[in-house]
């Protein structure tokens, strides 16, 4: 096991990702895209029910529902169960988003993102059951440590690059990248969760959604946008991991938006020149100049000098030693999560919003 602060990358790695390798890798991504589309087009049937699970603690809460740690009664395996209340989804006009969340989770298959193991619905909720990622949110570790060493930011950031590349090649825009939605697994690698704002797009989209500090200028300015918004939020994430705070912040969201569209921020003095350079190309208000959507696409990241120690193939195959391994006492340990009040699931004698959720 790695010790905290041990050197993560091999210093003699040559760096970069040759174009020929990228072409090969694109073939693999094309296959994953096809698998995703096949899953999307498949009419799937719910494959579990609430009574299959024993419910333990609350792991997190959001706008529409609650995430519980659960244990499958027959297999004994632990999962995270997200219960979304149909009434809240309808009131907040998020039926389409929640439908996308389900369809997308069912089709995902990549080392650094979660996937759907079971799903079902009852009279009050729809339920998504995902593998339980025991190390908790990156957010918790980041706040506890204040900020990460650049090697740690690089280790996590590089996985986010590969995850976004995968999602985009499936025609998915993620739209909610932030430390709360990045979980650390047992081995110290990441899993991106929360596909509540994720959407299949061909071309551009217009919806205003996301988290203020991580919104790209083109979203704030109500322009049509595409995958560029995820690369912007990667820039915010790299900054926040290494600084301990996001580049654009204020107590009032309107002030945050003004700062974002102005694109003015200051990097702390301890950032290396390479990191500042990479963030500069990523927090680029002008979309036509932003890394990730230029002619070389993701290669602008893979070949950037800040990432030169990263062996991308080894990373994908989890052959790089993580900078930190979470402390885990048992498979159902919630010690890496914040404490929440217990929440009882509501019940109803009638099937609420049956029509609206018929396709779930
Ligand atoms: N697979 C998982 N394993 C462990 N914890 C999880 C898992 N999925 C979610 N969580 C925990 O629950 C929290 C909330 O989940 P999620 O982000 O999916 O919902 P949300 O933020 O309420 O969603 P939305 O943004 O759609 O309202 C996460 O931040 C995380 O702490
Ligand atoms: Mg979330």
mmCIF file of C-alpha atoms and ligand atoms in Angstrom:
data_model
loop_
_atom_site.group_PDB
_atom_site.id
_atom_site.type_symbol
_atom_site.label_atom_id
_atom_site.label_comp_id
_atom_site.label_asym_id
_atom_site.label_seq_id
_atom_site.Cartn_x
_atom_site.Cartn_y
_atom_site.Cartn_z
ATOM 1 C CA UNK A 1 0.000 0.000 0.000
ATOM 2 C CA UNK A 2 1.120 3.523 -0.732
ATOM 3 C CA UNK A 3 2.120 5.802 2.073
ATOM 4 C CA UNK A 4 0.766 9.298 2.156
ATOM 5 C CA UNK A 5 3.012 11.631 0.190
ATOM 6 C CA UNK A 6 4.922 8.855 -1.560
ATOM 7 C CA UNK A 7 5.931 9.570 -5.114
ATOM 8 C CA UNK A 8 3.095 8.719 -7.401
ATOM 9 C CA UNK A 9 4.583 8.906 -10.861
ATOM 10 C CA UNK A 10 7.645 7.435 -12.392
ATOM 11 C CA UNK A 11 10.155 10.305 -12.806
ATOM 12 C CA UNK A 12 11.757 8.682 -15.851
ATOM 13 C CA UNK A 13 8.536 8.423 -17.838
ATOM 14 C CA UNK A 14 9.074 10.153 -21.178
ATOM 15 C CA UNK A 15 5.743 11.954 -21.116
ATOM 16 C CA UNK A 16 3.040 12.704 -23.601
ATOM 17 C CA UNK A 17 0.754 10.533 -25.631
ATOM 18 C CA UNK A 18 1.744 9.900 -29.243
ATOM 19 C CA UNK A 19 -0.857 10.482 -31.924
ATOM 20 C CA UNK A 20 -0.647 6.838 -33.042
ATOM 21 C CA UNK A 21 -1.502 5.655 -29.542
ATOM 22 C CA UNK A 22 -4.393 8.091 -29.412
ATOM 23 C CA UNK A 23 -5.718 6.693 -32.691
ATOM 24 C CA UNK A 24 -5.605 3.195 -31.215
ATOM 25 C CA UNK A 25 -7.265 4.373 -28.042
ATOM 26 C CA UNK A 26 -9.989 6.080 -30.108
ATOM 27 C CA UNK A 27 -10.905 2.675 -31.538
ATOM 28 C CA UNK A 28 -11.423 1.392 -28.003
ATOM 29 C CA UNK A 29 -13.505 4.472 -27.154
ATOM 30 C CA UNK A 30 -15.567 3.941 -30.295
ATOM 31 C CA UNK A 31 -16.432 0.468 -29.063
ATOM 32 C CA UNK A 32 -17.435 1.844 -25.644
ATOM 33 C CA UNK A 33 -19.588 4.425 -27.435
ATOM 34 C CA UNK A 34 -21.327 1.684 -29.393
ATOM 35 C CA UNK A 35 -21.938 -0.264 -26.166
ATOM 36 C CA UNK A 36 -23.428 2.863 -24.645
ATOM 37 C CA UNK A 37 -25.736 3.465 -27.631
ATOM 38 C CA UNK A 38 -26.832 -0.196 -27.566
ATOM 39 C CA UNK A 39 -27.738 0.134 -23.903
ATOM 40 C CA UNK A 40 -29.528 3.423 -24.624
ATOM 41 C CA UNK A 41 -31.678 1.836 -27.300
ATOM 42 C CA UNK A 42 -32.476 -1.229 -25.256
ATOM 43 C CA UNK A 43 -35.758 -1.267 -23.388
ATOM 44 C CA UNK A 44 -34.691 -2.434 -19.955
ATOM 45 C CA UNK A 45 -36.774 -3.715 -17.072
ATOM 46 C CA UNK A 46 -36.403 -2.855 -13.428
ATOM 47 C CA UNK A 47 -34.319 -5.576 -11.748
ATOM 48 C CA UNK A 48 -34.886 -5.253 -7.991
ATOM 49 C CA UNK A 49 -37.252 -3.966 -5.295
ATOM 50 C CA UNK A 50 -36.885 -2.004 -2.090
ATOM 51 C CA UNK A 51 -37.306 -5.047 0.141
ATOM 52 C CA UNK A 52 -34.203 -6.628 -1.445
ATOM 53 C CA UNK A 53 -32.099 -4.182 0.589
ATOM 54 C CA UNK A 54 -31.380 -3.472 4.219
ATOM 55 C CA UNK A 55 -31.054 0.255 4.744
ATOM 56 C CA UNK A 56 -28.281 1.729 6.852
ATOM 57 C CA UNK A 57 -27.037 5.299 7.065
ATOM 58 C CA UNK A 58 -27.667 8.378 4.958
ATOM 59 C CA UNK A 59 -24.586 9.126 2.810
ATOM 60 C CA UNK A 60 -25.793 12.349 1.261
ATOM 61 C CA UNK A 61 -28.818 14.455 0.452
ATOM 62 C CA UNK A 62 -29.710 16.576 -2.535
ATOM 63 C CA UNK A 63 -32.490 18.567 -4.108
ATOM 64 C CA UNK A 64 -34.699 15.584 -4.945
ATOM 65 C CA UNK A 65 -33.868 12.857 -2.522
ATOM 66 C CA UNK A 66 -31.517 10.982 -0.325
ATOM 67 C CA UNK A 67 -28.594 8.590 -0.865
ATOM 68 C CA UNK A 68 -28.462 5.649 1.580
ATOM 69 C CA UNK A 69 -25.905 2.992 2.294
ATOM 70 C CA UNK A 70 -27.741 -0.286 1.746
ATOM 71 C CA UNK A 71 -26.856 -3.966 1.880
ATOM 72 C CA UNK A 72 -28.291 -6.468 -0.550
ATOM 73 C CA UNK A 73 -30.094 -8.996 1.647
ATOM 74 C CA UNK A 74 -29.062 -12.098 -0.281
ATOM 75 C CA UNK A 75 -25.615 -11.241 -1.684
ATOM 76 C CA UNK A 76 -24.505 -9.239 1.390
ATOM 77 C CA UNK A 77 -22.899 -6.609 -0.873
ATOM 78 C CA UNK A 78 -23.012 -2.916 -0.033
ATOM 79 C CA UNK A 79 -24.429 -0.285 -2.378
ATOM 80 C CA UNK A 80 -25.345 3.388 -2.450
ATOM 81 C CA UNK A 81 -29.069 3.771 -3.110
ATOM 82 C CA UNK A 82 -30.261 7.123 -4.440
ATOM 83 C CA UNK A 83 -33.982 7.613 -3.765
ATOM 84 C CA UNK A 84 -35.495 10.447 -5.821
ATOM 85 C CA UNK A 85 -38.941 11.647 -4.803
ATOM 86 C CA UNK A 86 -41.219 11.765 -7.842
ATOM 87 C CA UNK A 87 -43.207 14.717 -6.496
ATOM 88 C CA UNK A 88 -40.065 16.850 -6.075
ATOM 89 C CA UNK A 89 -38.833 15.925 -9.545
ATOM 90 C CA UNK A 90 -42.152 17.003 -11.053
ATOM 91 C CA UNK A 91 -42.330 20.250 -9.044
ATOM 92 C CA UNK A 92 -38.812 21.211 -10.060
ATOM 93 C CA UNK A 93 -39.512 20.249 -13.700
ATOM 94 C CA UNK A 94 -36.704 17.707 -13.736
ATOM 95 C CA UNK A 95 -38.536 14.692 -15.172
ATOM 96 C CA UNK A 96 -36.387 14.694 -18.269
ATOM 97 C CA UNK A 97 -33.136 15.086 -16.307
ATOM 98 C CA UNK A 98 -33.996 12.222 -13.968
ATOM 99 C CA UNK A 99 -34.938 10.055 -16.932
ATOM 100 C CA UNK A 100 -31.580 10.834 -18.526
ATOM 101 C CA UNK A 101 -29.818 10.065 -15.254
ATOM 102 C CA UNK A 102 -31.299 6.592 -15.198
ATOM 103 C CA UNK A 103 -30.652 5.827 -18.870
ATOM 104 C CA UNK A 104 -27.113 7.147 -18.682
ATOM 105 C CA UNK A 105 -26.178 5.318 -15.462
ATOM 106 C CA UNK A 106 -27.434 2.091 -17.032
ATOM 107 C CA UNK A 107 -25.098 2.472 -20.011
ATOM 108 C CA UNK A 108 -21.880 3.661 -18.334
ATOM 109 C CA UNK A 109 -18.837 1.426 -18.331
ATOM 110 C CA UNK A 110 -15.505 3.065 -17.526
ATOM 111 C CA UNK A 111 -13.014 2.664 -14.661
ATOM 112 C CA UNK A 112 -13.446 6.203 -13.304
ATOM 113 C CA UNK A 113 -17.222 6.557 -13.331
ATOM 114 C CA UNK A 114 -19.960 4.790 -11.363
ATOM 115 C CA UNK A 115 -22.642 2.681 -13.016
ATOM 116 C CA UNK A 116 -26.107 1.360 -12.282
ATOM 117 C CA UNK A 117 -26.349 -2.042 -10.639
ATOM 118 C CA UNK A 118 -30.105 -2.096 -9.912
ATOM 119 C CA UNK A 119 -33.019 0.276 -10.358
ATOM 120 C CA UNK A 120 -36.725 0.227 -9.532
ATOM 121 C CA UNK A 121 -39.584 2.503 -8.459
ATOM 122 C CA UNK A 122 -42.433 2.459 -5.976
ATOM 123 C CA UNK A 123 -45.424 4.686 -5.244
ATOM 124 C CA UNK A 124 -43.307 7.627 -4.053
ATOM 125 C CA UNK A 125 -39.748 7.310 -5.389
ATOM 126 C CA UNK A 126 -37.527 6.127 -8.190
ATOM 127 C CA UNK A 127 -34.395 4.343 -6.964
ATOM 128 C CA UNK A 128 -30.904 4.015 -8.421
ATOM 129 C CA UNK A 129 -28.563 1.493 -6.814
ATOM 130 C CA UNK A 130 -24.838 2.021 -7.468
ATOM 131 C CA UNK A 131 -21.705 0.344 -6.139
ATOM 132 C CA UNK A 132 -20.837 1.872 -2.757
ATOM 133 C CA UNK A 133 -17.635 3.913 -3.114
ATOM 134 C CA UNK A 134 -16.247 3.643 0.350
ATOM 135 C CA UNK A 135 -13.599 6.408 0.425
ATOM 136 C CA UNK A 136 -16.124 9.259 0.411
ATOM 137 C CA UNK A 137 -16.147 12.541 -1.483
ATOM 138 C CA UNK A 138 -12.940 14.201 -2.675
ATOM 139 C CA UNK A 139 -14.574 17.293 -1.159
ATOM 140 C CA UNK A 140 -14.244 15.905 2.386
ATOM 141 C CA UNK A 141 -10.570 14.982 1.958
ATOM 142 C CA UNK A 142 -9.777 18.286 0.277
ATOM 143 C CA UNK A 143 -11.364 20.335 3.086
ATOM 144 C CA UNK A 144 -9.620 18.203 5.702
ATOM 145 C CA UNK A 145 -6.200 18.573 4.061
ATOM 146 C CA UNK A 146 -6.740 22.210 3.008
ATOM 147 C CA UNK A 147 -5.194 21.665 -0.400
ATOM 148 C CA UNK A 148 -3.519 18.883 -2.369
ATOM 149 C CA UNK A 149 0.096 18.580 -3.462
ATOM 150 C CA UNK A 150 0.398 19.066 -7.219
ATOM 151 C CA UNK A 151 1.222 15.377 -7.709
ATOM 152 C CA UNK A 152 -2.106 14.483 -6.104
ATOM 153 C CA UNK A 153 -4.033 17.050 -8.194
ATOM 154 C CA UNK A 154 -2.302 15.582 -11.223
ATOM 155 C CA UNK A 155 -3.232 12.022 -10.299
ATOM 156 C CA UNK A 156 -6.910 12.950 -9.851
ATOM 157 C CA UNK A 157 -6.983 15.496 -12.688
ATOM 158 C CA UNK A 158 -5.578 12.971 -15.171
ATOM 159 C CA UNK A 159 -8.334 10.502 -14.310
ATOM 160 C CA UNK A 160 -10.903 13.255 -14.822
ATOM 161 C CA UNK A 161 -9.362 13.944 -18.254
ATOM 162 C CA UNK A 162 -9.845 10.272 -19.204
ATOM 163 C CA UNK A 163 -13.362 10.174 -17.748
ATOM 164 C CA UNK A 164 -14.445 13.308 -19.637
ATOM 165 C CA UNK A 165 -12.882 11.970 -22.817
ATOM 166 C CA UNK A 166 -14.904 8.772 -22.355
ATOM 167 C CA UNK A 167 -18.175 10.594 -21.621
ATOM 168 C CA UNK A 168 -17.724 12.991 -24.529
ATOM 169 C CA UNK A 169 -16.985 10.153 -26.883
ATOM 170 C CA UNK A 170 -20.349 8.711 -25.790
ATOM 171 C CA UNK A 171 -21.850 12.121 -26.782
ATOM 172 C CA UNK A 172 -22.485 12.880 -23.114
ATOM 173 C CA UNK A 173 -21.924 16.289 -21.553
ATOM 174 C CA UNK A 174 -21.508 15.855 -17.776
ATOM 175 C CA UNK A 175 -22.140 19.403 -16.463
ATOM 176 C CA UNK A 176 -21.613 18.873 -12.746
ATOM 177 C CA UNK A 177 -17.908 18.342 -12.169
ATOM 178 C CA UNK A 178 -16.906 19.360 -8.614
ATOM 179 C CA UNK A 179 -15.196 17.745 -5.600
ATOM 180 C CA UNK A 180 -18.560 16.688 -4.077
ATOM 181 C CA UNK A 181 -19.273 14.477 -7.078
ATOM 182 C CA UNK A 182 -15.858 12.826 -7.211
ATOM 183 C CA UNK A 183 -15.632 9.822 -4.914
ATOM 184 C CA UNK A 184 -12.451 8.045 -3.834
ATOM 185 C CA UNK A 185 -12.604 4.275 -4.010
ATOM 186 C CA UNK A 186 -10.980 1.711 -1.759
ATOM 187 C CA UNK A 187 -7.808 1.712 -3.863
ATOM 188 C CA UNK A 188 -7.401 5.505 -3.941
ATOM 189 C CA UNK A 189 -8.626 5.957 -7.524
ATOM 190 C CA UNK A 190 -11.638 8.137 -8.374
ATOM 191 C CA UNK A 191 -15.208 7.393 -9.409
ATOM 192 C CA UNK A 192 -17.327 10.242 -10.744
ATOM 193 C CA UNK A 193 -20.911 10.037 -9.500
ATOM 194 C CA UNK A 194 -24.092 12.148 -9.883
ATOM 195 C CA UNK A 195 -25.297 12.047 -13.474
ATOM 196 C CA UNK A 196 -28.298 14.247 -12.588
ATOM 197 C CA UNK A 197 -27.272 16.948 -15.089
ATOM 198 C CA UNK A 198 -25.641 14.697 -17.641
ATOM 199 C CA UNK A 199 -27.188 14.714 -21.105
ATOM 200 C CA UNK A 200 -26.810 13.026 -24.458
ATOM 201 C CA UNK A 201 -26.241 15.806 -26.969
ATOM 202 C CA UNK A 202 -25.651 15.937 -30.657
ATOM 203 C CA UNK A 203 -24.638 19.490 -31.382
ATOM 204 C CA UNK A 204 -25.466 22.141 -28.845
ATOM 205 C CA UNK A 205 -27.711 22.599 -25.830
ATOM 206 C CA UNK A 206 -28.953 25.593 -23.858
ATOM 207 C CA UNK A 207 -30.086 24.552 -20.384
ATOM 208 C CA UNK A 208 -28.779 26.541 -17.444
ATOM 209 C CA UNK A 209 -27.626 23.989 -14.856
ATOM 210 C CA UNK A 210 -24.633 23.179 -12.698
ATOM 211 C CA UNK A 211 -23.019 24.720 -9.606
ATOM 212 C CA UNK A 212 -22.225 28.498 -9.581
ATOM 213 C CA UNK A 213 -18.449 28.291 -8.983
ATOM 214 C CA UNK A 214 -18.045 25.687 -11.741
ATOM 215 C CA UNK A 215 -20.272 27.224 -14.459
ATOM 216 C CA UNK A 216 -18.611 28.054 -17.759
ATOM 217 C CA UNK A 217 -19.031 31.599 -19.115
ATOM 218 C CA UNK A 218 -20.997 30.385 -22.148
ATOM 219 C CA UNK A 219 -23.644 28.880 -19.833
ATOM 220 C CA UNK A 220 -23.934 32.093 -17.818
ATOM 221 C CA UNK A 221 -24.228 34.095 -21.031
ATOM 222 C CA UNK A 222 -27.072 31.805 -22.257
ATOM 223 C CA UNK A 223 -25.179 30.802 -25.364
ATOM 224 C CA UNK A 224 -25.649 27.401 -26.919
ATOM 225 C CA UNK A 225 -22.864 25.207 -25.609
ATOM 226 C CA UNK A 226 -21.359 21.755 -25.902
ATOM 227 C CA UNK A 227 -18.599 19.693 -24.320
ATOM 228 C CA UNK A 228 -16.490 22.845 -23.745
ATOM 229 C CA UNK A 229 -18.279 23.437 -20.411
ATOM 230 C CA UNK A 230 -16.814 20.263 -18.901
ATOM 231 C CA UNK A 231 -13.267 21.266 -19.833
ATOM 232 C CA UNK A 232 -13.861 24.642 -18.210
ATOM 233 C CA UNK A 233 -14.975 22.931 -15.003
ATOM 234 C CA UNK A 234 -11.854 20.745 -15.145
ATOM 235 C CA UNK A 235 -9.852 24.005 -15.029
ATOM 236 C CA UNK A 236 -11.828 25.076 -11.954
ATOM 237 C CA UNK A 237 -11.238 21.677 -10.358
ATOM 238 C CA UNK A 238 -7.453 21.708 -10.986
ATOM 239 C CA UNK A 239 -7.322 25.155 -9.432
ATOM 240 C CA UNK A 240 -9.481 24.253 -6.422
ATOM 241 C CA UNK A 241 -7.645 20.999 -5.669
ATOM 242 C CA UNK A 242 -4.258 22.723 -5.641
ATOM 243 C CA UNK A 243 -5.275 26.049 -4.060
ATOM 244 C CA UNK A 244 -7.907 24.795 -1.626
ATOM 245 C CA UNK A 245 -10.471 27.259 -2.983
ATOM 246 C CA UNK A 246 -12.014 27.903 -6.418
ATOM 247 C CA UNK A 247 -10.638 30.658 -8.696
ATOM 248 C CA UNK A 248 -13.870 32.681 -8.839
ATOM 249 C CA UNK A 249 -15.613 33.079 -5.541
ATOM 250 C CA UNK A 250 -17.925 35.444 -3.693
ATOM 251 C CA UNK A 251 -20.817 35.054 -1.270
ATOM 252 C CA UNK A 252 -23.329 36.199 -3.894
ATOM 253 C CA UNK A 253 -23.740 34.032 -7.034
ATOM 254 C CA UNK A 254 -24.217 37.148 -9.208
ATOM 255 C CA UNK A 255 -20.733 38.366 -8.197
ATOM 256 C CA UNK A 256 -19.335 34.902 -9.001
ATOM 257 C CA UNK A 257 -20.891 35.053 -12.477
ATOM 258 C CA UNK A 258 -19.445 38.528 -13.116
ATOM 259 C CA UNK A 259 -15.990 37.251 -12.225
ATOM 260 C CA UNK A 260 -16.369 34.154 -14.406
ATOM 261 C CA UNK A 261 -17.416 36.031 -17.539
ATOM 262 C CA UNK A 262 -14.598 38.514 -16.957
ATOM 263 C CA UNK A 263 -12.270 35.496 -16.704
ATOM 264 C CA UNK A 264 -9.966 37.190 -14.196
ATOM 265 C CA UNK A 265 -8.414 35.082 -11.451
ATOM 266 C CA UNK A 266 -5.099 34.846 -9.622
ATOM 267 C CA UNK A 267 -3.158 31.651 -9.061
ATOM 268 C CA UNK A 268 -1.465 31.255 -5.661
ATOM 269 C CA UNK A 269 2.312 31.744 -5.735
ATOM 270 C CA UNK A 270 3.009 28.069 -5.011
ATOM 271 C CA UNK A 271 1.471 26.878 -8.350
ATOM 272 C CA UNK A 272 4.158 25.710 -10.761
ATOM 273 C CA UNK A 273 4.550 27.528 -14.088
ATOM 274 C CA UNK A 274 3.293 24.396 -15.874
ATOM 275 C CA UNK A 275 0.099 24.253 -13.834
ATOM 276 C CA UNK A 276 -0.570 27.963 -14.342
ATOM 277 C CA UNK A 277 -0.091 27.478 -18.052
ATOM 278 C CA UNK A 278 -2.495 24.539 -18.211
ATOM 279 C CA UNK A 279 -5.151 26.331 -16.171
ATOM 280 C CA UNK A 280 -4.700 29.373 -18.416
ATOM 281 C CA UNK A 281 -5.558 27.310 -21.486
ATOM 282 C CA UNK A 282 -8.527 25.708 -19.742
ATOM 283 C CA UNK A 283 -10.113 28.730 -18.021
ATOM 284 C CA UNK A 284 -10.255 30.378 -21.412
ATOM 285 C CA UNK A 285 -13.447 32.478 -21.697
ATOM 286 C CA UNK A 286 -13.141 32.353 -25.488
ATOM 287 C CA UNK A 287 -14.376 28.844 -26.332
ATOM 288 C CA UNK A 288 -12.504 28.844 -29.634
ATOM 289 C CA UNK A 289 -9.240 28.952 -27.661
ATOM 290 C CA UNK A 290 -10.085 26.530 -24.858
ATOM 291 C CA UNK A 291 -8.150 23.281 -24.419
ATOM 292 C CA UNK A 292 -10.252 20.192 -24.999
ATOM 293 C CA UNK A 293 -12.215 21.561 -27.958
ATOM 294 C CA UNK A 294 -9.354 22.663 -30.234
ATOM 295 C CA UNK A 295 -8.267 20.642 -33.246
ATOM 296 C CA UNK A 296 -6.109 18.279 -31.165
ATOM 297 C CA UNK A 297 -8.942 17.684 -28.696
ATOM 298 C CA UNK A 298 -7.956 15.856 -25.538
ATOM 299 C CA UNK A 299 -4.334 15.513 -26.734
ATOM 300 C CA UNK A 300 -3.771 19.120 -25.673
ATOM 301 C CA UNK A 301 -4.163 17.816 -22.111
ATOM 302 C CA UNK A 302 -2.420 14.486 -22.538
ATOM 303 C CA UNK A 303 0.609 16.184 -24.090
ATOM 304 C CA UNK A 304 0.764 19.217 -21.829
ATOM 305 C CA UNK A 305 3.960 19.539 -19.831
ATOM 306 C CA UNK A 306 2.177 19.578 -16.454
ATOM 307 C CA UNK A 307 1.006 16.029 -17.203
ATOM 308 C CA UNK A 308 4.367 14.829 -18.518
ATOM 309 C CA UNK A 309 4.934 12.260 -15.726
ATOM 310 C CA UNK A 310 1.572 10.645 -16.414
ATOM 311 C CA UNK A 311 1.694 7.334 -18.226
ATOM 312 C CA UNK A 312 -1.891 7.442 -19.514
ATOM 313 C CA UNK A 313 -2.192 3.728 -20.269
ATOM 314 C CA UNK A 314 -0.866 2.766 -16.838
ATOM 315 C CA UNK A 315 -3.256 5.201 -15.233
ATOM 316 C CA UNK A 316 -6.234 3.723 -17.060
ATOM 317 C CA UNK A 317 -5.219 0.286 -15.847
ATOM 318 C CA UNK A 318 -4.690 1.449 -12.241
ATOM 319 C CA UNK A 319 -0.981 0.693 -12.373
ATOM 320 C CA UNK A 320 0.069 3.976 -10.791
ATOM 321 C CA UNK A 321 0.402 4.242 -7.045
ATOM 322 C CA UNK A 322 -2.217 6.617 -5.625
ATOM 323 C CA UNK A 323 -0.999 9.461 -3.420
ATOM 324 C CA UNK A 324 -3.458 8.515 -0.704
ATOM 325 C CA UNK A 325 -5.465 5.438 0.280
ATOM 326 C CA UNK A 326 -8.594 6.094 2.341
ATOM 327 C CA UNK A 327 -8.869 4.494 5.760
ATOM 328 C CA UNK A 328 -11.522 1.792 5.546
ATOM 329 C CA UNK A 329 -12.359 -0.571 8.419
ATOM 330 C CA UNK A 330 -14.914 -2.743 6.624
ATOM 331 C CA UNK A 331 -16.807 -2.848 3.293
ATOM 332 C CA UNK A 332 -19.780 -0.983 4.809
ATOM 333 C CA UNK A 333 -17.715 1.585 6.734
ATOM 334 C CA UNK A 334 -19.194 5.111 6.487
ATOM 335 C CA UNK A 335 -16.320 6.734 8.374
ATOM 336 C CA UNK A 336 -15.290 8.723 5.268
ATOM 337 C CA UNK A 337 -18.720 10.370 4.929
ATOM 338 C CA UNK A 338 -20.270 13.266 6.830
ATOM 339 C CA UNK A 339 -22.960 12.462 9.384
ATOM 340 C CA UNK A 340 -26.552 13.120 8.327
ATOM 341 C CA UNK A 341 -29.867 12.975 10.159
ATOM 342 C CA UNK A 342 -31.706 9.733 9.565
ATOM 343 C CA UNK A 343 -34.430 10.141 6.938
ATOM 344 C CA UNK A 344 -37.423 7.862 6.735
ATOM 345 C CA UNK A 345 -38.689 6.948 3.285
ATOM 346 C CA UNK A 346 -42.242 8.155 2.662
ATOM 347 C CA UNK A 347 -44.994 5.744 1.757
ATOM 348 C CA UNK A 348 -48.234 6.171 -0.144
ATOM 349 C CA UNK A 349 -51.228 3.900 -0.765
ATOM 350 C CA UNK A 350 -51.541 5.267 -4.314
ATOM 351 C CA UNK A 351 -48.972 5.299 -7.061
ATOM 352 C CA UNK A 352 -48.030 8.972 -7.327
ATOM 353 C CA UNK A 353 -47.196 10.402 -10.748
ATOM 354 C CA UNK A 354 -47.566 7.005 -12.340
ATOM 355 C CA UNK A 355 -48.069 8.495 -15.817
ATOM 356 C CA UNK A 356 -45.050 10.799 -15.676
ATOM 357 C CA UNK A 357 -42.730 7.966 -14.672
ATOM 358 C CA UNK A 358 -44.232 5.224 -16.798
ATOM 359 C CA UNK A 359 -40.995 4.788 -18.783
ATOM 360 C CA UNK A 360 -38.767 4.362 -15.753
HETATM 361 N N1 LIG B 1 -21.946 5.335 -5.383
HETATM 362 C C1 LIG B 1 -21.816 6.056 -4.269
HETATM 363 N N2 LIG B 1 -21.073 5.605 -3.239
HETATM 364 C C2 LIG B 1 -20.947 6.335 -2.119
HETATM 365 N N3 LIG B 1 -21.523 7.540 -1.928
HETATM 366 C C3 LIG B 1 -22.273 8.039 -2.906
HETATM 367 C C4 LIG B 1 -22.471 7.338 -4.128
HETATM 368 N N4 LIG B 1 -23.253 8.092 -4.928
HETATM 369 C C5 LIG B 1 -23.536 9.205 -4.219
HETATM 370 N N5 LIG B 1 -22.956 9.186 -2.999
HETATM 371 C C6 LIG B 1 -23.026 10.214 -1.946
HETATM 372 O O1 LIG B 1 -24.257 10.914 -1.985
HETATM 373 C C7 LIG B 1 -24.055 12.283 -2.330
HETATM 374 C C8 LIG B 1 -25.214 12.779 -3.156
HETATM 375 O O2 LIG B 1 -25.322 11.972 -4.341
HETATM 376 P P1 LIG B 1 -25.505 12.644 -5.763
HETATM 377 O O3 LIG B 1 -24.395 13.603 -5.952
HETATM 378 O O4 LIG B 1 -25.717 11.602 -6.759
HETATM 379 O O5 LIG B 1 -26.876 13.371 -5.530
HETATM 380 P P2 LIG B 1 -27.279 14.899 -5.510
HETATM 381 O O6 LIG B 1 -26.108 15.796 -5.406
HETATM 382 O O7 LIG B 1 -28.380 14.993 -4.555
HETATM 383 O O8 LIG B 1 -27.853 14.914 -6.900
HETATM 384 P P3 LIG B 1 -28.421 16.123 -7.668
HETATM 385 O O9 LIG B 1 -27.222 16.991 -7.926
HETATM 386 O O10 LIG B 1 -28.962 15.409 -8.852
HETATM 387 O O11 LIG B 1 -29.419 16.756 -6.728
HETATM 388 C C9 LIG B 1 -22.705 12.285 -3.039
HETATM 389 O O12 LIG B 1 -22.112 13.542 -3.032
HETATM 390 C C10 LIG B 1 -21.951 11.245 -2.215
HETATM 391 O O13 LIG B 1 -21.529 11.791 -0.982
HETATM 392 MG MG1 LIG B 2 -24.102 15.662 -6.242
#
